[in-house]
Amino acid sequence: MVFIIIFIIISKMEISFKGKRALVTGASQGIGRDIVKQLVKCGAQVIAVARNQELLGLKDVGPIDLLVNNAGLAILGPLTEVKEEDVDRLFAINIKSLINVTQIVVKDLLARNAPGSIVNVSSQASLAGLNNHTVYCASKGAVDAFTRATALEYGPKQIRINCVNPTVIMTDMGKLGWSDPKVAGPMLEKIPLRRFGEVQEVVDAVTYLLSDKSSMITGTCLPIDGGYLSS
Ligand SMILES: *[C@@H]1O[C@H](CO)[C@@H](O)[C@H](O)[C@H]1NC(C)=O
Ligand SMILES: *[C@@H]1O[C@H](CO)[C@@H](O)[C@H](O)[C@H]1NC(C)=O
Ligand SMILES: CC(=O)N[C@H]1CO[C@H](CO)[C@@H](O)[C@@H]1O
């Protein structure tokens, strides 16, 4: 009897995306790759888009219930050295293609009168200034603002849209840039939990926001930052 009750509780806590179709951009590496794996594990049929080139051809993608806008690019350096082409590339990938894909998915959801959930991978850099990140910060600030405004516009149609705002995450790229203690030290000092994030910690937050467990949450920007923004 006891076993049966425990089993029921555990199975109720599981997130299932059975019968749902999900689209994930930036899916070839790092956070995106692991989001794809997790969604498949939860039973979703996943369309993984790796390159911006493929994004542009996204028309006949079929019905999509869940969207993760994860494609992103960072070009860093002091403002005085920023080139016009850097600004164009950052805004093209971090916000323009996100708007494009979101529009395609929202149109499809509206046409089917279906509920949906969309999660944008933003950054802590949208909510706090970081050295050498001026244009990157601006592009992620645009992601947050777009998320809020879209949530307002499509809430009445039961389309939820949120973003997650990770600090430095230990992807292969994150390890490359942040393994030197001289570089990492000053950043870690500002993170109350005194460590960088793990990929799975972003994947878990994205999964939660996509699922019905977050059914009353829309228009939010959820920091995954070990408390960085609270100081
Ligand atoms: C989205 O991208 C397609 C393909 O490049 C383009 O034809 C369309 O105008 C874009 N829409 C928006 C709103 O940017
Ligand atoms: C910003 O970038 C410049 C040049 O790439 C570098 O010399 C400088 O140390 C960086 N500043 C910080 C605070 O990381
Ligand atoms: C500080 C920062 O830029 N953090 C992360 C933002 O999100 C991307 C994923 O799109 C991560 O790669 C960054 O580490």
Short mmCIF file of C-alpha atoms and ligand atoms in Angstrom, two decimals:
data_model
loop_
_atom_site.label_atom_id
_atom_site.label_comp_id
_atom_site.label_asym_id
_atom_site.label_seq_id
_atom_site.Cartn_x
_atom_site.Cartn_y
_atom_site.Cartn_z
CA MET A 1 0.00 0.00 0.00
CA VAL A 2 2.74 2.38 1.01
CA PHE A 3 4.64 1.55 -2.18
CA ILE A 4 1.63 2.29 -4.32
CA ILE A 5 1.13 5.70 -2.75
CA ILE A 6 4.77 6.63 -3.23
CA PHE A 7 4.62 5.52 -6.83
CA ILE A 8 1.60 7.69 -7.51
CA ILE A 9 3.25 10.74 -5.97
CA ILE A 10 6.43 10.27 -8.00
CA SER A 11 4.61 9.73 -11.26
CA LYS A 12 2.53 12.85 -10.65
CA MET A 13 5.66 14.96 -10.23
CA GLU A 14 7.04 13.95 -13.60
CA ILE A 15 6.80 16.37 -16.46
CA SER A 16 5.47 14.86 -19.65
CA PHE A 17 5.45 16.49 -23.07
CA LYS A 18 3.82 13.49 -24.76
CA GLY A 19 1.95 14.50 -27.89
CA LYS A 20 3.69 17.90 -27.97
CA ARG A 21 5.96 19.20 -30.69
CA ALA A 22 8.86 21.39 -29.63
CA LEU A 23 11.23 23.61 -31.58
CA VAL A 24 14.65 24.43 -30.14
CA THR A 25 17.05 26.90 -31.77
CA GLY A 26 20.78 26.95 -31.10
CA ALA A 27 20.47 23.21 -30.63
CA SER A 28 23.87 21.97 -31.76
CA GLN A 29 25.87 22.63 -28.62
CA GLY A 30 25.94 23.65 -24.98
CA ILE A 31 22.64 24.50 -23.35
CA GLY A 32 20.53 23.91 -26.49
CA ARG A 33 21.81 20.39 -27.04
CA ASP A 34 20.91 19.37 -23.49
CA ILE A 35 17.48 21.03 -23.69
CA VAL A 36 16.77 18.87 -26.76
CA LYS A 37 17.82 15.70 -24.89
CA GLN A 38 15.63 16.58 -21.91
CA LEU A 39 12.54 17.35 -24.01
CA VAL A 40 12.93 14.06 -25.88
CA LYS A 41 13.22 12.29 -22.52
CA CYS A 42 9.95 13.92 -21.48
CA GLY A 43 8.23 12.55 -24.58
CA ALA A 44 8.18 15.56 -26.90
CA GLN A 45 8.80 15.36 -30.61
CA VAL A 46 11.66 17.82 -31.04
CA ILE A 47 12.75 19.83 -34.05
CA ALA A 48 16.30 20.96 -33.40
CA VAL A 49 17.56 23.92 -35.40
CA ALA A 50 21.31 24.29 -35.30
CA ARG A 51 22.21 27.19 -37.56
CA ASN A 52 20.88 30.64 -38.28
CA GLN A 53 20.83 29.68 -41.96
CA GLU A 54 18.27 26.96 -41.19
CA LEU A 55 16.22 29.43 -39.15
CA LEU A 56 15.71 31.56 -42.22
CA GLY A 57 14.18 28.65 -44.09
CA LEU A 58 11.71 27.88 -41.31
CA LYS A 59 8.31 28.04 -42.91
CA ASP A 60 6.80 24.62 -43.30
CA VAL A 61 7.80 23.43 -39.91
CA GLY A 62 4.32 22.21 -38.99
CA PRO A 63 2.51 22.65 -35.69
CA ILE A 64 4.68 23.68 -32.72
CA ASP A 65 3.44 23.72 -29.11
CA LEU A 66 6.67 24.52 -27.31
CA LEU A 67 9.44 26.85 -28.43
CA VAL A 68 12.87 27.43 -26.92
CA ASN A 69 14.73 30.37 -28.42
CA ASN A 70 18.27 29.53 -27.41
CA ALA A 71 20.35 30.65 -30.37
CA GLY A 72 22.71 33.34 -29.17
CA LEU A 73 26.00 35.00 -29.93
CA ALA A 74 28.47 36.97 -27.81
CA ILE A 75 30.97 39.45 -29.24
CA LEU A 76 32.85 41.13 -26.42
CA GLY A 77 35.15 44.12 -26.04
CA PRO A 78 35.13 47.77 -24.99
CA LEU A 79 32.49 49.98 -26.57
CA THR A 80 35.19 52.09 -28.22
CA GLU A 81 36.22 49.09 -30.33
CA VAL A 82 32.75 47.93 -31.38
CA LYS A 83 32.28 47.70 -35.16
CA GLU A 84 29.02 48.17 -37.03
CA GLU A 85 29.09 44.58 -38.28
CA ASP A 86 29.36 43.34 -34.67
CA VAL A 87 26.23 45.30 -33.75
CA ASP A 88 24.38 43.93 -36.78
CA ARG A 89 25.37 40.32 -36.10
CA LEU A 90 24.52 40.51 -32.39
CA PHE A 91 21.11 42.00 -33.03
CA ALA A 92 20.43 39.70 -36.02
CA ILE A 93 20.99 36.53 -34.02
CA ASN A 94 20.09 37.50 -30.45
CA ILE A 95 16.86 39.36 -31.17
CA LYS A 96 15.84 39.61 -34.84
CA SER A 97 15.74 35.87 -35.52
CA LEU A 98 14.09 35.30 -32.14
CA ILE A 99 11.29 37.69 -33.15
CA ASN A 100 11.01 35.92 -36.49
CA VAL A 101 10.71 32.40 -35.06
CA THR A 102 8.35 33.53 -32.30
CA GLN A 103 6.06 35.12 -34.88
CA ILE A 104 5.94 31.90 -36.92
CA VAL A 105 5.08 29.82 -33.84
CA VAL A 106 2.52 32.29 -32.44
CA LYS A 107 0.75 32.46 -35.83
CA ASP A 108 0.56 28.66 -35.90
CA LEU A 109 -0.78 28.47 -32.32
CA LEU A 110 -3.42 31.10 -33.07
CA ALA A 111 -4.46 29.33 -36.27
CA ARG A 112 -4.96 26.08 -34.35
CA ASN A 113 -6.44 27.87 -31.34
CA ALA A 114 -3.90 25.91 -29.28
CA PRO A 115 -2.20 26.85 -26.01
CA GLY A 116 1.59 27.17 -26.11
CA SER A 117 4.65 27.91 -24.04
CA ILE A 118 7.71 29.76 -25.22
CA VAL A 119 10.99 30.22 -23.35
CA ASN A 120 13.72 32.60 -24.44
CA VAL A 121 17.24 32.11 -23.21
CA SER A 122 18.28 35.61 -22.22
CA SER A 123 21.14 36.43 -19.87
CA GLN A 124 22.06 37.99 -16.57
CA ALA A 125 23.64 40.59 -18.87
CA SER A 126 20.18 41.99 -19.63
CA LEU A 127 19.61 42.88 -15.98
CA ALA A 128 23.08 44.00 -14.89
CA GLY A 129 25.91 45.73 -16.69
CA LEU A 130 28.99 43.61 -17.39
CA ASN A 131 32.36 44.91 -18.56
CA ASN A 132 33.03 44.49 -22.29
CA HIS A 133 29.42 43.43 -22.88
CA THR A 134 27.73 46.71 -23.95
CA VAL A 135 26.10 45.57 -27.20
CA TYR A 136 25.49 42.03 -25.90
CA CYS A 137 23.71 43.55 -22.86
CA ALA A 138 21.60 45.72 -25.15
CA SER A 139 20.58 42.75 -27.32
CA LYS A 140 19.57 40.67 -24.28
CA GLY A 141 17.67 43.63 -22.83
CA ALA A 142 15.67 43.57 -26.05
CA VAL A 143 14.92 39.87 -25.48
CA ASP A 144 13.49 40.61 -22.01
CA ALA A 145 11.34 43.50 -23.26
CA PHE A 146 10.07 41.47 -26.22
CA THR A 147 9.19 38.62 -23.83
CA ARG A 148 7.09 40.90 -21.59
CA ALA A 149 5.26 42.55 -24.48
CA THR A 150 4.51 39.25 -26.23
CA ALA A 151 3.25 37.75 -22.94
CA LEU A 152 0.84 40.67 -22.61
CA GLU A 153 -0.38 40.42 -26.18
CA TYR A 154 -0.96 36.62 -26.27
CA GLY A 155 -1.81 35.81 -22.64
CA PRO A 156 -5.54 35.94 -23.48
CA LYS A 157 -4.88 33.18 -26.06
CA GLN A 158 -3.18 30.99 -23.42
CA ILE A 159 0.25 31.40 -24.96
CA ARG A 160 2.80 31.87 -22.20
CA ILE A 161 6.20 33.37 -22.84
CA ASN A 162 9.02 33.69 -20.33
CA CYS A 163 12.78 33.97 -20.33
CA VAL A 164 15.61 32.59 -18.25
CA ASN A 165 18.61 34.76 -17.46
CA PRO A 166 21.67 32.62 -16.71
CA THR A 167 24.94 33.84 -15.31
CA VAL A 168 28.13 32.20 -16.59
CA ILE A 169 27.28 28.58 -17.35
CA MET A 170 29.84 25.78 -17.52
CA THR A 171 29.29 24.83 -21.14
CA ASP A 172 32.39 23.94 -23.15
CA MET A 173 32.49 27.58 -24.18
CA GLY A 174 31.94 28.79 -20.61
CA LYS A 175 34.81 26.60 -19.39
CA LEU A 176 37.04 28.00 -22.09
CA GLY A 177 36.37 31.61 -21.15
CA TRP A 178 36.12 31.32 -17.38
CA SER A 179 38.57 28.64 -16.21
CA ASP A 180 41.40 31.07 -15.44
CA PRO A 181 41.04 31.96 -11.73
CA LYS A 182 42.16 35.52 -12.49
CA VAL A 183 39.21 35.98 -14.83
CA ALA A 184 36.73 33.94 -12.79
CA GLY A 185 37.64 35.29 -9.33
CA PRO A 186 36.07 38.76 -9.50
CA MET A 187 32.87 37.34 -11.02
CA LEU A 188 32.60 34.52 -8.46
CA GLU A 189 32.95 37.05 -5.66
CA LYS A 190 29.74 38.69 -6.84
CA ILE A 191 27.83 35.38 -6.89
CA PRO A 192 26.57 34.55 -3.38
CA LEU A 193 26.61 30.79 -4.12
CA ARG A 194 30.32 31.20 -5.15
CA ARG A 195 30.16 29.09 -8.30
CA PHE A 196 29.06 29.28 -11.91
CA GLY A 197 25.94 27.50 -13.16
CA GLU A 198 25.77 24.01 -14.62
CA VAL A 199 24.04 23.34 -17.94
CA GLN A 200 21.48 21.06 -16.23
CA GLU A 201 20.42 23.94 -13.96
CA VAL A 202 19.38 25.96 -17.01
CA VAL A 203 17.75 22.91 -18.64
CA ASP A 204 15.65 22.29 -15.50
CA ALA A 205 14.39 25.89 -15.38
CA VAL A 206 13.53 25.85 -19.09
CA THR A 207 11.69 22.52 -18.69
CA TYR A 208 9.69 23.92 -15.78
CA LEU A 209 8.69 27.06 -17.69
CA LEU A 210 7.66 25.02 -20.74
CA SER A 211 5.53 22.68 -18.65
CA ASP A 212 2.11 23.04 -17.04
CA LYS A 213 3.85 23.21 -13.65
CA SER A 214 4.32 26.91 -14.41
CA SER A 215 0.79 27.41 -15.73
CA MET A 216 0.31 30.77 -13.93
CA ILE A 217 3.68 32.21 -14.96
CA THR A 218 4.10 34.41 -18.00
CA GLY A 219 6.13 37.50 -18.91
CA THR A 220 8.84 36.80 -16.33
CA CYS A 221 12.62 36.87 -16.56
CA LEU A 222 14.00 34.22 -14.24
CA PRO A 223 17.62 34.73 -13.17
CA ILE A 224 19.67 31.53 -12.86
CA ASP A 225 22.52 33.39 -11.28
CA GLY A 226 23.37 32.02 -7.83
CA GLY A 227 22.09 35.30 -6.40
CA TYR A 228 24.28 37.66 -8.49
CA LEU A 229 21.44 40.08 -9.08
CA SER A 230 20.43 40.22 -5.42
CA SER A 231 23.60 41.99 -4.35
C1 LIG B 1 11.30 36.20 -41.10
O1 LIG B 1 12.27 35.63 -41.96
C2 LIG B 1 11.80 35.38 -43.27
C3 LIG B 1 12.92 34.64 -44.04
O2 LIG B 1 14.08 35.38 -44.02
C4 LIG B 1 11.40 36.69 -43.92
O3 LIG B 1 10.87 36.45 -45.22
C5 LIG B 1 10.34 37.38 -43.05
O4 LIG B 1 10.04 38.64 -43.61
C6 LIG B 1 10.86 37.55 -41.62
N1 LIG B 1 9.81 38.14 -40.77
C7 LIG B 1 10.08 39.05 -39.81
C8 LIG B 1 8.91 39.57 -39.02
O5 LIG B 1 11.21 39.42 -39.55
C1 LIG B 2 37.92 44.29 -21.84
O1 LIG B 2 38.52 43.92 -23.07
C2 LIG B 2 39.80 44.48 -23.25
C3 LIG B 2 40.28 44.21 -24.68
O2 LIG B 2 39.73 43.03 -25.20
C4 LIG B 2 40.74 43.95 -22.19
O3 LIG B 2 42.03 44.51 -22.36
C5 LIG B 2 40.20 44.33 -20.82
O4 LIG B 2 40.99 43.75 -19.81
C6 LIG B 2 38.76 43.86 -20.65
N1 LIG B 2 38.18 44.41 -19.41
C7 LIG B 2 37.71 43.65 -18.45
C8 LIG B 2 37.24 44.36 -17.22
O5 LIG B 2 37.65 42.44 -18.54
C1 LIG B 3 26.58 36.02 -18.73
C2 LIG B 3 26.07 35.28 -19.91
O1 LIG B 3 26.15 35.74 -21.02
N1 LIG B 3 25.51 34.09 -19.66
C3 LIG B 3 24.93 33.15 -20.62
C4 LIG B 3 23.83 33.70 -21.46
O2 LIG B 3 23.15 32.71 -22.18
C5 LIG B 3 23.99 32.01 -23.06
C6 LIG B 3 23.13 30.98 -23.75
O3 LIG B 3 22.39 31.59 -24.76
C7 LIG B 3 25.18 31.39 -22.31
O4 LIG B 3 26.05 30.80 -23.23
C8 LIG B 3 25.91 32.48 -21.52
O5 LIG B 3 26.95 31.90 -20.75
#
